[in-house]
Amino acid sequence: MEVWPGDAYPLGATYDGNGTNFALYSEVADSVTLCLFDDDGTESCVPLTEVDGYVWHCYLPHVVPGQKYGYRVDGPNDPEQGNRCNPSKLLLDPYAKAVSGQIDWNQSLFGYNFGDEDSRNDEDSAPHMMKAVVINPFFDWDGDRRPRTDYHQSVIYEAHVRGLTEQHPEVPEEQRGTYAGIAHPAVIAHLQKLGVTALELMPVHQFVDDSTLQEKGLSNYWGYNTIGFFAPQNTYGSTGDDGQQVQEFKAMVKALHTAGIEVILDVVYNHTAEGNHLGPTLSFRGIDNAAYYRLVEDDKRYYMDYTGTGNSLNVGNPHSLQLIMDSLRYWVTEMHVDGFRFDLASTLAREFYDVDKLSAFFELVQQDPVVSQVKLIAEPWDIGPGGYQVGNFPPQWTEWNGKYRDTVRDFWRGEPSTLGEFASRITGSADLYESSGRRPVASINFVTAHDGFTLRDLVSYNEKHNEANGEDNNDGESHNRSWNCGAEGPTDDPDVLSLRARQQRNFLATLLLSQGVPMISHGDELGRTQNGNNNGYAQDSELTWINWENMDAPLMEFTAAVNKLRAEHPTFRRRKFFDGRPVERGEEDVLPDIVWLNDDGTPMKPEDWDSQLGRSLGVFLNGQGIRGNDRRGQPITDASFLLYFNADDATVTVTLPPQEYGDLWDQVIDTAGEGADSDPVSSDGKLKVAAKSMVVLRAHPQEEEVHDHSVAASLAVLAGAKTRESTV
């Protein structure tokens, strides 16, 4: 085989149209061998003799896309000193752009013999190991343009590649559960109708199925077990795993961009699938264990674990940081994705032990001209000490706001003493973000996500029902802040069903009309259920897939209508926090930009917030008080709105505020469905807000020809929804 010296950069396997350059970093290695595999498993070995800056490299002029390969690294094998090299283990390239096959958990994959962790296992792991694949990097993007949707105009839809498409009747069977299925026109049409601007995909980096799950007949459905940070998961490709999954992923992104939808990836840079000291040797462990992982300082056999998965990536090492940054840039520049949601992001901020928002990782992101310009969303917690960091990430970051989720759930299930925090959460959580110079859009608002109950289950179960996971219902969160509305699980009681349907509308309307960026969990708008399972991580089955044949069509229409209202009115997607000061218009001051209202129509006083029994709240949003200009430099103005939230078990009669707020008010949304076809309500008039319901009113336009189609749509949907409730 003809072998040329090649280059130390870029790392990984890079095909240039004539041949392929291979480069692997390992500071600890004594020797590195590149292993090429034919389709029948025949292995050809190429010793790498060129080393620059601890990067071992060569160029093979006759290797083309589709070639499967791996590495063998010889060097010190002394676990007590943190070194675990073993040339009998075939290792996946950390920079592999595609992966072929899966592992089968044969004992040869482990560096020790079962039952004796201090022994050394020299069995060849190649027959049982996944292989890296040389890819064709060329793709016709045909003028692909990123939507670049501003945060304040964004609506995020969290989805799973398989769960979203596996049962969609319009997607061809061979494309279901794949990137091609996501790109199918029927799926994209659903997202567009819903008003989604960004699709946030659960992990699509190549991941590994845990052996313990496979033994139970389960799988790592969620995918939070990454082994390849550059490779799209091969089981989500509809055309095999010989590298074509890369082309299919790019085609998916291109189709979504054409529809105006951004692609955000849920990424797991905090740990890898190699687990703790008893895990297999698949890649990083055998290449340079101490460089890639955080080890226990006084006993380097063991791994620091801030994630609950066995190990934590060593973000204090420059080569690990390079791996992360190279991966992020690759997905932006080569795969055209629009942003990232970082799983357990607090782990990446642990420079040494404590969480430090000034850590090297965040400094690199801040100065990177590529990564700093896309959407960066943190899951701002891990399981380590001080790991809950909601509100503490750097200014260019947004965060999953767990406090929003908890507060909104508590309010609508009727928990006492929630008014003050509920008000803060629905207006953008200024207490968390304003002091650091961030805007309301720093808050990614959500009520449900992949981890926990679906929205329908949130209003149908008091307790988790995870028996299908095979852990005696001991897994998953036990404190869900859920309420079953009077019956646990399925019921024929029409009153319970009606209340559950109303609560789902309450949650969705609250979410979409709160300041910040709303995130909907896939299928919530369709009434998706997991039968009370709040930890579907191992359930790649009908339990977690969307059942498109049994969807709640009225709830879908309602969600789309409310989202349309949000899109049409900047009042609900402000770029700055409310300040409560009078709005200057001309020579006189008018009402403040926001006024909190008692049931009698008067502004709330400080002591009104302290009521432990208070479960209803009104708020006036001044459409003239949106401080800022549009892209043309013109002041942003909008209609004014009144919102009433009643989480009590009884109807509340409210008095609308006096004429200075507005003469007439149109009922735009009534989640109880009782405001449909109602006449406008005058200032100082009375309005009944049904138990467990939310009412939104818009200032009646002065000119009759001005008509808001979303108003009529919302009311019509609600009227129709009541006929469906008895069967949901």
XYZ file of C-alpha atoms in Angstrom:
728
model
C 0.000 0.000 0.000
C 1.310 3.407 -0.969
C 1.690 5.614 2.124
C 2.554 9.324 2.084
C 3.472 11.402 5.159
C 0.286 13.468 5.152
C -0.492 16.337 7.555
C -1.216 16.727 11.246
C -4.225 18.927 10.485
C -7.128 18.481 10.272
C -7.662 15.639 12.709
C -9.744 12.689 11.553
C -10.047 11.226 8.053
C -10.254 13.883 5.336
C -10.956 12.965 1.706
C -9.810 15.649 -0.749
C -10.986 14.136 -4.025
C -7.777 12.196 -4.649
C -7.033 10.383 -1.408
C -7.506 10.544 2.335
C -5.448 12.127 5.104
C -5.577 10.433 8.520
C -4.586 12.196 11.760
C -4.978 11.102 15.385
C -3.917 12.877 18.584
C -2.303 10.859 21.393
C 0.356 12.244 23.682
C 0.755 9.007 25.614
C 1.137 6.599 22.646
C 4.379 4.776 21.872
C 3.027 3.729 18.474
C -0.190 4.070 16.466
C -1.488 1.759 13.738
C -4.189 2.665 11.236
C -6.392 -0.358 10.466
C -8.379 -0.549 7.213
C -11.222 -3.055 6.836
C -12.737 -4.659 3.761
C -16.422 -5.544 3.632
C -15.614 -9.105 4.688
C -13.765 -7.882 7.784
C -10.243 -8.369 6.398
C -7.886 -5.999 8.205
C -4.919 -4.182 6.649
C -2.513 -2.385 8.973
C -0.637 0.872 8.294
C 1.859 1.893 11.002
C 1.924 5.661 11.419
C 5.485 6.920 11.562
C 4.895 10.657 11.163
C 4.256 12.536 14.423
C 3.919 16.291 14.880
C 2.810 17.802 18.174
C 1.561 14.397 19.369
C -0.534 14.023 16.231
C 0.123 10.788 14.326
C -0.666 11.069 10.618
C -0.402 9.735 7.068
C -1.949 10.205 3.622
C -3.268 7.256 1.596
C -3.730 8.279 -2.049
C -5.968 5.354 -2.965
C -8.434 5.435 -0.035
C -11.852 6.768 -1.036
C -15.190 7.402 0.715
C -16.811 4.278 2.130
C -13.545 2.901 3.535
C -13.983 1.522 7.068
C -11.156 2.033 9.527
C -10.045 2.207 13.158
C -6.866 2.608 15.213
C -4.735 0.529 17.542
C -2.664 2.469 20.075
C 0.267 0.930 21.939
C 1.565 2.610 25.046
C 1.532 2.430 28.842
C -1.170 0.310 30.434
C -1.105 1.374 34.061
C -4.635 2.177 35.306
C -3.359 3.459 38.651
C -1.510 6.184 36.739
C -4.474 6.817 34.446
C -3.066 5.065 31.351
C -5.088 2.355 29.578
C -3.454 1.748 26.178
C -3.906 -1.706 24.689
C -3.177 -2.441 20.992
C -5.542 -5.427 21.012
C -8.467 -3.010 21.202
C -9.671 -1.465 17.951
C -10.460 2.192 18.656
C -12.961 4.499 17.018
C -11.505 7.716 15.631
C -12.727 10.566 17.912
C -13.072 12.650 14.728
C -14.940 9.990 12.732
C -17.467 11.686 10.426
C -19.523 8.504 10.058
C -19.743 5.160 11.825
C -20.614 1.699 10.541
C -22.143 -0.991 12.717
C -22.679 -1.289 16.454
C -20.828 -2.958 19.305
C -22.058 -6.299 20.643
C -20.665 -6.044 24.204
C -18.335 -9.018 23.772
C -15.781 -9.350 26.582
C -12.990 -8.483 24.144
C -14.209 -4.865 24.178
C -13.060 -4.535 27.775
C -9.511 -3.930 28.952
C -9.890 -6.401 31.805
C -11.334 -9.889 32.303
C -14.796 -10.112 33.825
C -14.577 -10.847 37.524
C -11.036 -9.490 37.831
C -10.821 -5.789 37.089
C -7.083 -5.753 37.908
C -6.272 -8.237 35.127
C -5.454 -7.365 31.511
C -7.559 -8.593 28.594
C -5.651 -8.903 25.300
C -8.441 -10.360 23.155
C -8.838 -8.672 19.769
C -11.958 -6.502 19.835
C -12.095 -5.686 16.100
C -14.752 -8.298 15.152
C -17.091 -6.873 17.770
C -16.356 -3.182 17.292
C -18.038 -0.452 15.231
C -15.829 1.098 12.539
C -15.250 4.665 11.400
C -16.062 5.449 7.758
C -14.321 7.827 5.347
C -17.029 10.120 3.994
C -17.559 12.160 0.871
C -17.582 15.719 2.230
C -19.025 17.239 -0.930
C -22.711 18.150 -1.030
C -24.762 20.425 -3.257
C -26.283 22.882 -0.803
C -27.764 24.752 -3.787
C -27.787 28.171 -2.169
C -28.934 26.968 1.252
C -29.549 29.933 3.542
C -29.888 29.816 7.291
C -33.197 31.255 8.531
C -31.343 33.178 11.289
C -34.565 33.671 13.224
C -34.174 36.133 16.080
C -34.666 34.631 19.514
C -37.695 36.807 20.256
C -39.427 35.437 17.169
C -38.458 31.822 17.828
C -40.669 28.907 18.786
C -38.688 25.726 19.493
C -40.051 22.213 18.995
C -38.094 19.503 20.818
C -38.352 16.216 18.943
C -36.857 12.756 18.558
C -35.980 11.612 15.031
C -37.701 8.265 15.469
C -40.461 9.329 17.827
C -41.663 12.099 15.526
C -41.796 10.069 12.329
C -41.975 6.334 13.109
C -45.783 6.165 12.941
C -46.545 9.009 10.549
C -48.939 7.544 7.962
C -47.802 9.837 5.134
C -44.100 9.078 5.532
C -43.001 6.055 3.430
C -42.256 3.078 5.640
C -38.578 2.943 4.665
C -38.156 6.588 5.729
C -39.893 6.401 9.083
C -37.615 7.011 12.038
C -34.925 8.583 9.848
C -33.503 11.928 8.790
C -35.368 11.482 5.496
C -38.583 11.098 7.490
C -37.979 14.443 9.216
C -37.493 16.017 5.783
C -40.753 14.574 4.428
C -43.183 17.300 3.282
C -45.951 16.023 5.600
C -43.755 16.402 8.690
C -42.510 19.822 7.634
C -46.092 20.918 6.884
C -47.099 20.004 10.433
C -44.257 22.070 11.887
C -45.160 25.020 9.672
C -48.834 24.853 10.596
C -47.885 24.805 14.241
C -45.743 27.916 13.747
C -42.465 26.244 14.715
C -39.321 28.190 13.784
C -36.693 25.777 15.144
C -36.582 21.994 15.409
C -34.458 20.884 18.366
C -33.421 17.286 17.766
C -32.604 15.014 20.662
C -29.090 13.525 20.362
C -28.064 12.573 16.837
C -24.336 12.224 17.547
C -23.358 8.557 17.233
C -24.268 6.843 20.486
C -24.062 3.392 22.071
C -26.791 1.144 23.423
C -26.093 0.075 27.009
C -25.605 -3.634 27.567
C -27.883 -3.592 30.612
C -30.709 -2.230 28.459
C -30.109 -4.718 25.671
C -30.310 -7.566 28.155
C -33.795 -6.350 29.082
C -34.859 -6.061 25.453
C -34.655 -2.257 25.666
C -32.390 0.342 24.051
C -30.857 3.745 24.650
C -33.753 5.487 22.912
C -32.929 9.045 23.961
C -29.307 8.757 22.817
C -27.526 10.514 25.686
C -24.569 8.138 25.419
C -22.305 9.664 22.782
C -19.230 7.954 21.329
C -18.811 9.999 18.112
C -19.039 13.790 18.291
C -18.811 14.318 14.512
C -20.889 11.411 13.208
C -24.679 11.463 12.743
C -26.308 8.421 14.368
C -26.187 5.676 11.757
C -29.463 3.974 12.759
C -31.321 7.151 11.746
C -30.188 6.803 8.139
C -32.601 5.251 5.663
C -29.894 4.227 3.163
C -27.442 2.234 5.305
C -24.416 3.188 7.389
C -21.632 3.398 4.799
C -21.451 7.181 5.104
C -24.669 8.004 3.263
C -26.238 9.028 6.571
C -24.150 12.214 6.330
C -25.664 13.120 2.977
C -29.136 12.301 4.272
C -28.653 14.499 7.324
C -27.550 17.410 5.148
C -30.570 16.935 2.891
C -32.808 17.095 5.961
C -31.243 20.365 7.091
C -31.572 21.795 3.608
C -35.279 20.887 3.421
C -36.002 22.412 6.838
C -34.138 25.594 5.946
C -36.145 25.889 2.738
C -39.252 25.810 4.942
C -37.808 28.529 7.188
C -37.115 26.146 10.089
C -33.821 26.142 11.963
C -32.113 22.962 13.204
C -30.793 22.855 16.775
C -28.937 19.804 18.069
C -29.116 18.463 21.609
C -25.427 17.687 22.222
C -23.715 15.665 24.958
C -20.156 16.916 25.476
C -20.103 16.239 29.213
C -19.358 12.483 29.060
C -18.935 9.562 26.665
C -20.335 6.052 26.314
C -17.183 4.414 27.716
C -18.552 4.785 31.249
C -16.547 4.313 34.440
C -13.437 2.200 35.095
C -15.469 -0.950 34.410
C -16.654 0.240 30.999
C -15.440 -0.884 27.563
C -12.425 0.489 25.697
C -13.966 1.923 22.542
C -12.079 5.114 21.721
C -10.859 7.880 24.053
C -9.910 5.516 26.897
C -7.460 3.592 24.744
C -6.132 6.636 22.852
C -5.208 8.941 25.739
C -7.286 8.285 28.830
C -5.917 11.055 31.043
C -6.210 13.700 28.326
C -9.847 13.016 27.506
C -11.298 12.215 30.960
C -11.292 13.812 34.387
C -9.683 11.319 36.745
C -9.785 11.153 40.529
C -6.657 13.019 41.570
C -5.416 10.629 44.259
C -6.434 7.411 42.472
C -6.420 7.701 38.709
C -8.004 4.310 38.171
C -11.310 6.076 38.748
C -13.223 8.791 36.939
C -14.810 11.991 38.208
C -18.534 11.695 37.550
C -20.633 14.870 37.501
C -23.192 13.369 35.129
C -24.286 10.105 36.720
C -23.016 8.169 33.697
C -19.588 7.091 34.929
C -17.225 9.713 33.532
C -16.834 13.408 32.715
C -14.965 14.791 29.732
C -11.801 16.653 30.711
C -12.595 20.205 29.604
C -9.447 21.343 31.419
C -7.277 19.678 28.764
C -6.627 21.743 25.601
C -7.015 18.733 23.302
C -10.401 17.829 24.783
C -11.454 21.445 24.395
C -10.221 21.358 20.809
C -12.307 18.256 20.180
C -15.447 19.999 21.440
C -14.824 23.220 19.537
C -13.880 21.383 16.327
C -17.060 19.346 16.639
C -19.234 22.423 17.131
C -17.653 24.235 14.196
C -18.020 21.148 11.995
C -21.744 20.884 12.618
C -22.186 24.591 11.860
C -19.936 24.926 8.818
C -20.282 21.499 7.193
C -23.706 20.310 8.378
C -25.314 23.789 8.450
C -27.034 23.432 11.823
C -28.230 26.596 13.538
C -27.509 26.018 17.196
C -26.964 23.660 20.086
C -28.623 22.693 23.341
C -25.907 21.514 25.737
C -26.874 18.583 27.940
C -25.799 19.011 31.590
C -23.911 22.157 30.609
C -22.725 22.862 34.147
C -20.237 20.010 33.726
C -18.550 21.927 30.906
C -18.127 24.882 33.268
C -16.205 22.884 35.896
C -12.728 24.263 35.282
C -11.390 22.427 38.307
C -14.051 21.429 40.841
C -16.566 24.226 41.214
C -18.797 25.469 38.419
C -17.138 28.526 36.876
C -18.913 30.493 34.189
C -15.530 31.982 33.217
C -14.081 28.562 32.425
C -11.919 27.980 29.366
C -14.811 26.403 27.463
C -16.954 29.515 27.696
C -14.005 31.743 26.856
C -13.391 29.726 23.692
C -17.042 29.905 22.689
C -17.103 33.651 23.350
C -14.234 34.396 20.968
C -15.019 31.805 18.300
C -16.259 33.597 15.154
C -18.398 30.612 14.113
C -19.797 29.025 17.260
C -20.523 32.326 19.025
C -22.906 33.316 16.226
C -25.378 30.418 16.511
C -28.003 29.683 19.145
C -26.421 28.421 22.367
C -28.812 26.862 24.868
C -27.657 25.454 28.199
C -29.276 22.814 30.309
C -27.933 24.705 33.336
C -27.440 21.880 35.818
C -25.600 18.643 36.534
C -25.558 16.318 39.557
C -22.288 17.615 41.023
C -21.957 20.058 43.949
C -23.389 23.456 43.072
C -24.536 22.106 39.745
C -27.906 23.907 39.579
C -26.945 27.083 37.722
C -30.186 28.474 36.293
C -29.564 32.159 35.621
C -25.782 31.992 35.912
C -24.539 31.342 32.390
C -22.620 33.938 30.321
C -24.477 36.711 28.463
C -24.553 35.164 24.966
C -26.170 31.982 26.314
C -29.822 31.123 26.779
C -30.991 28.550 29.306
C -33.640 25.934 29.819
C -35.532 27.669 32.600
C -36.356 24.886 35.060
C -37.840 27.445 37.442
C -40.368 28.451 34.776
C -41.445 24.814 34.372
C -41.824 24.246 38.112
C -43.667 27.495 38.825
C -46.160 27.213 35.966
C -46.948 23.623 36.927
C -47.458 24.616 40.559
C -49.696 27.559 39.680
C -52.082 25.630 37.455
C -52.446 22.753 39.905
C -53.474 25.285 42.536
C -50.470 25.405 44.856
C -50.623 28.331 47.337
C -48.186 31.265 47.435
C -47.263 31.088 43.771
C -48.604 34.408 42.438
C -45.392 36.408 42.758
C -43.094 33.871 41.176
C -45.658 33.009 38.484
C -45.776 36.695 37.536
C -41.991 36.790 37.337
C -41.765 33.671 35.184
C -44.372 34.666 32.590
C -42.738 38.078 32.143
C -39.303 36.699 31.291
C -37.684 35.929 34.677
C -35.948 39.271 35.090
C -34.795 38.161 38.540
C -32.623 35.525 36.866
C -31.326 37.296 33.778
C -31.566 41.084 33.893
C -28.629 41.693 36.256
C -26.222 39.995 33.825
C -27.286 42.175 30.917
C -29.420 39.533 29.285
C -32.874 39.931 27.790
C -36.136 37.998 28.279
C -35.080 35.647 25.473
C -32.370 34.240 27.757
C -35.206 32.178 29.207
C -36.130 29.091 27.197
C -39.568 28.477 28.665
C -41.002 24.991 28.811
C -43.631 23.078 30.753
C -42.644 19.616 29.543
C -39.626 18.121 27.798
C -38.395 14.669 26.837
C -37.421 14.043 30.468
C -40.665 13.704 32.425
C -44.372 13.468 31.740
C -45.869 14.459 28.415
C -48.348 17.317 28.680
C -51.326 14.968 28.553
C -49.806 12.765 31.248
C -49.013 15.823 33.363
C -52.758 16.389 33.761
C -53.649 12.673 33.962
C -51.297 11.182 36.562
C -50.263 12.029 40.098
C -47.641 9.286 40.168
C -45.124 7.930 37.668
C -45.839 4.544 36.087
C -42.479 3.328 34.817
C -42.932 -0.417 35.228
C -42.075 -0.996 31.547
C -38.518 0.171 32.237
C -37.784 -2.936 34.315
C -36.601 -1.095 37.424
C -39.643 -1.711 39.643
C -40.816 1.874 39.070
C -37.800 3.196 40.989
C -36.380 5.196 38.080
C -37.535 8.636 37.020
C -38.474 11.719 38.998
C -41.002 11.152 41.803
C -41.843 14.825 42.409
C -43.487 15.827 39.139
C -45.726 18.716 40.226
C -48.491 16.973 38.275
C -52.224 16.689 38.966
C -54.519 14.028 37.543
C -57.653 16.200 37.753
C -59.464 13.677 39.932
C -58.644 10.247 38.496
C -55.372 8.399 37.971
C -54.818 7.549 34.326
C -57.506 6.593 31.792
C -61.093 7.422 32.768
C -64.550 7.784 31.241
C -65.586 10.579 33.621
C -66.625 13.477 31.343
C -65.902 16.109 33.995
C -62.365 14.838 34.513
C -61.761 14.650 30.765
C -63.064 18.176 30.268
C -60.834 19.526 33.018
C -57.787 17.736 31.611
C -58.401 19.205 28.161
C -58.748 22.676 29.694
C -55.542 22.279 31.704
C -53.624 21.323 28.571
C -54.895 24.486 26.897
C -53.945 26.495 29.996
C -50.390 25.233 29.871
C -49.970 25.777 26.139
C -51.514 29.258 26.149
C -49.419 30.297 29.159
C -46.275 28.965 27.512
C -46.842 30.637 24.150
C -47.875 34.000 25.589
C -45.087 34.286 28.166
C -42.092 36.524 27.547
C -39.050 34.512 26.527
C -38.641 31.687 24.021
C -41.283 28.921 24.166
C -40.308 25.287 23.682
C -42.948 22.648 22.934
C -42.197 18.982 23.499
C -43.089 16.927 20.432
C -46.605 15.577 20.401
C -47.869 17.716 23.286
C -49.984 19.653 20.813
C -51.471 16.312 19.697
C -52.290 14.859 23.115
C -49.406 12.355 23.088
C -49.322 10.003 26.075
C -46.701 7.629 27.501
C -49.273 6.039 29.816
C -47.738 7.723 32.838
C -44.131 6.757 32.085
C -42.024 9.810 32.928
C -38.665 8.293 31.966
C -38.966 6.922 28.451
C -35.201 6.895 27.868
C -35.163 3.154 27.083
C -38.500 2.849 25.270
C -37.999 2.808 21.504
C -41.577 1.690 20.957
C -45.139 2.836 20.478
C -45.038 3.976 24.103
C -42.858 6.960 23.137
C -43.639 7.442 19.443
C -46.292 9.912 18.337
C -49.516 8.136 17.431
C -50.574 10.240 14.461
C -53.738 8.196 13.924
C -55.122 9.131 17.349
C -54.128 12.754 17.681
C -56.131 15.463 19.429
C -56.927 17.616 16.381
C -58.720 20.425 18.308
C -55.747 20.792 20.656
C -53.471 21.021 17.639
C -55.660 23.726 16.092
C -55.781 25.613 19.366
C -51.998 25.513 19.743
C -51.493 26.770 16.202
C -54.010 29.584 16.743
C -52.396 30.780 19.969
C -48.970 30.631 18.364
C -50.315 32.682 15.461
C -51.518 35.263 17.970
C -48.026 35.357 19.457
C -46.416 35.742 16.028
C -48.711 38.622 15.068
C -48.272 40.617 18.276
C -44.875 41.826 19.537
C -46.532 42.416 22.923
C -45.947 38.722 23.639
C -42.346 38.586 22.407
C -40.668 41.672 23.768
C -36.925 42.115 23.405
C -36.611 44.034 26.681
C -37.935 43.466 30.176
C -40.949 45.332 31.500
C -39.960 48.175 33.821
C -43.359 49.334 35.135
C -42.646 52.972 34.257
C -45.138 55.206 32.415
C -44.766 55.104 28.656
C -43.736 58.392 27.068
C -45.784 59.204 23.992
C -45.549 62.796 22.811
C -45.813 65.389 25.577
C -47.686 63.268 28.072
C -47.099 60.080 29.961
C -49.614 57.313 29.639
C -50.019 54.003 31.427
C -47.041 51.859 32.440
C -45.917 49.088 30.122
C -47.383 46.531 32.542
C -49.984 46.679 35.326
C -50.901 43.759 37.598
C -54.600 43.722 38.414
C -56.783 42.558 41.278
C -60.152 40.976 40.590
C -61.819 44.344 41.200
C -59.851 46.015 38.410
C -57.499 47.972 40.660
C -53.698 47.689 40.458
C -52.229 45.159 42.842
C -50.483 46.457 45.944
C -47.398 44.843 47.544
C -49.504 43.185 50.221
C -51.746 41.586 47.566
C -48.863 39.378 46.449
C -48.532 37.843 49.887
C -51.891 36.104 49.918
C -51.269 32.416 50.444
C -54.699 31.577 49.082
C -54.517 33.786 45.989
C -54.942 31.696 42.846
C -56.112 34.284 40.321
C -54.224 37.078 38.646
C -54.815 39.726 36.012
C -52.311 41.691 33.972
C -52.506 44.578 31.511
C -49.891 44.572 28.749
C -49.530 48.002 27.161
C -49.077 47.742 23.400
C -47.706 51.280 23.383
C -45.025 50.291 25.889
C -42.793 48.077 23.757
C -39.585 50.002 24.164
C -37.459 49.691 21.047
C -37.515 50.073 17.277
C -37.961 47.666 14.411
C -35.306 46.977 11.764
C -36.332 50.156 9.941
C -35.837 52.238 13.058
C -39.537 52.809 13.668
C -41.001 52.550 17.204
C -42.708 49.225 17.814
C -46.359 49.530 18.809
C -49.106 46.970 19.151
C -52.581 46.435 20.540
C -52.906 46.246 24.311
C -53.990 43.028 26.014
C -55.574 41.883 29.262
C -54.736 38.415 30.550
C -56.576 36.721 33.407
C -55.345 33.510 35.008
C -57.645 31.600 37.349
C -56.161 28.476 38.939
C -58.896 28.306 41.549
C -61.529 25.568 41.689
C -64.308 28.147 41.442
C -65.308 30.728 38.858
C -63.940 34.208 39.521
C -65.816 37.328 38.435
C -63.398 40.109 37.553
C -63.993 43.784 36.881
C -62.158 45.118 33.869
C -59.946 48.153 34.518
C -61.289 51.690 33.882
C -61.572 53.463 30.566
C -58.039 54.822 30.568
C -56.867 51.259 29.844
C -59.268 50.822 26.944
C -62.934 51.295 26.050
C -63.833 47.878 24.691
C -62.153 44.494 24.862
C -62.518 41.489 22.525
C -62.197 38.026 24.032
C -59.401 36.419 22.071
C -58.869 33.256 24.113
C -60.934 31.560 26.770
C -59.474 28.166 27.576
C -62.809 27.122 29.109
C -64.433 27.724 25.727
C -67.131 29.918 27.238
C -66.038 33.177 25.630
C -66.732 32.013 22.089
C -68.979 34.330 20.077
C -69.112 36.812 22.963
C -69.633 40.520 22.403
C -66.854 42.926 23.384
C -66.608 43.741 27.097
C -66.539 47.394 28.108
C -64.206 49.041 30.587
C -65.375 48.551 34.191
C -67.497 45.661 32.917
C -67.772 42.274 34.578
C -66.203 39.139 33.196
C -66.493 35.585 34.478
C -63.279 33.592 34.371
C -64.179 29.937 34.776
C -62.438 27.669 37.244
C -59.032 26.513 36.030
C -59.040 28.709 32.962
C -57.259 31.545 31.231
C -58.839 34.447 29.355
C -57.064 36.794 26.961
C -58.673 40.019 25.778
C -57.440 42.400 23.132
C -58.227 46.108 22.984
C -61.026 46.490 20.458
C -59.706 48.162 17.297
C -60.985 51.662 16.696
C -61.562 51.014 13.008
C -64.056 48.268 12.269
C -62.221 47.170 9.153
C -59.219 46.148 11.243
C -59.679 42.434 11.822
C -57.418 39.973 13.601
C -57.998 36.589 11.977
C -56.230 34.811 14.817
C -58.978 35.995 17.192
C -61.737 34.326 15.222
C -59.611 31.245 14.716
C -58.911 30.858 18.423
C -62.541 31.219 19.417
C -63.744 28.818 16.760
C -61.181 26.242 17.793
C -62.207 26.499 21.421
C -65.856 26.090 20.582
C -65.030 22.927 18.658
C -62.685 21.644 21.316
C -65.476 21.180 23.835
C -67.154 18.632 21.593
C -63.984 16.528 21.586
C -63.262 16.489 25.323
C -65.541 13.588 26.174
C -63.530 11.265 23.928
C -59.947 12.371 24.679
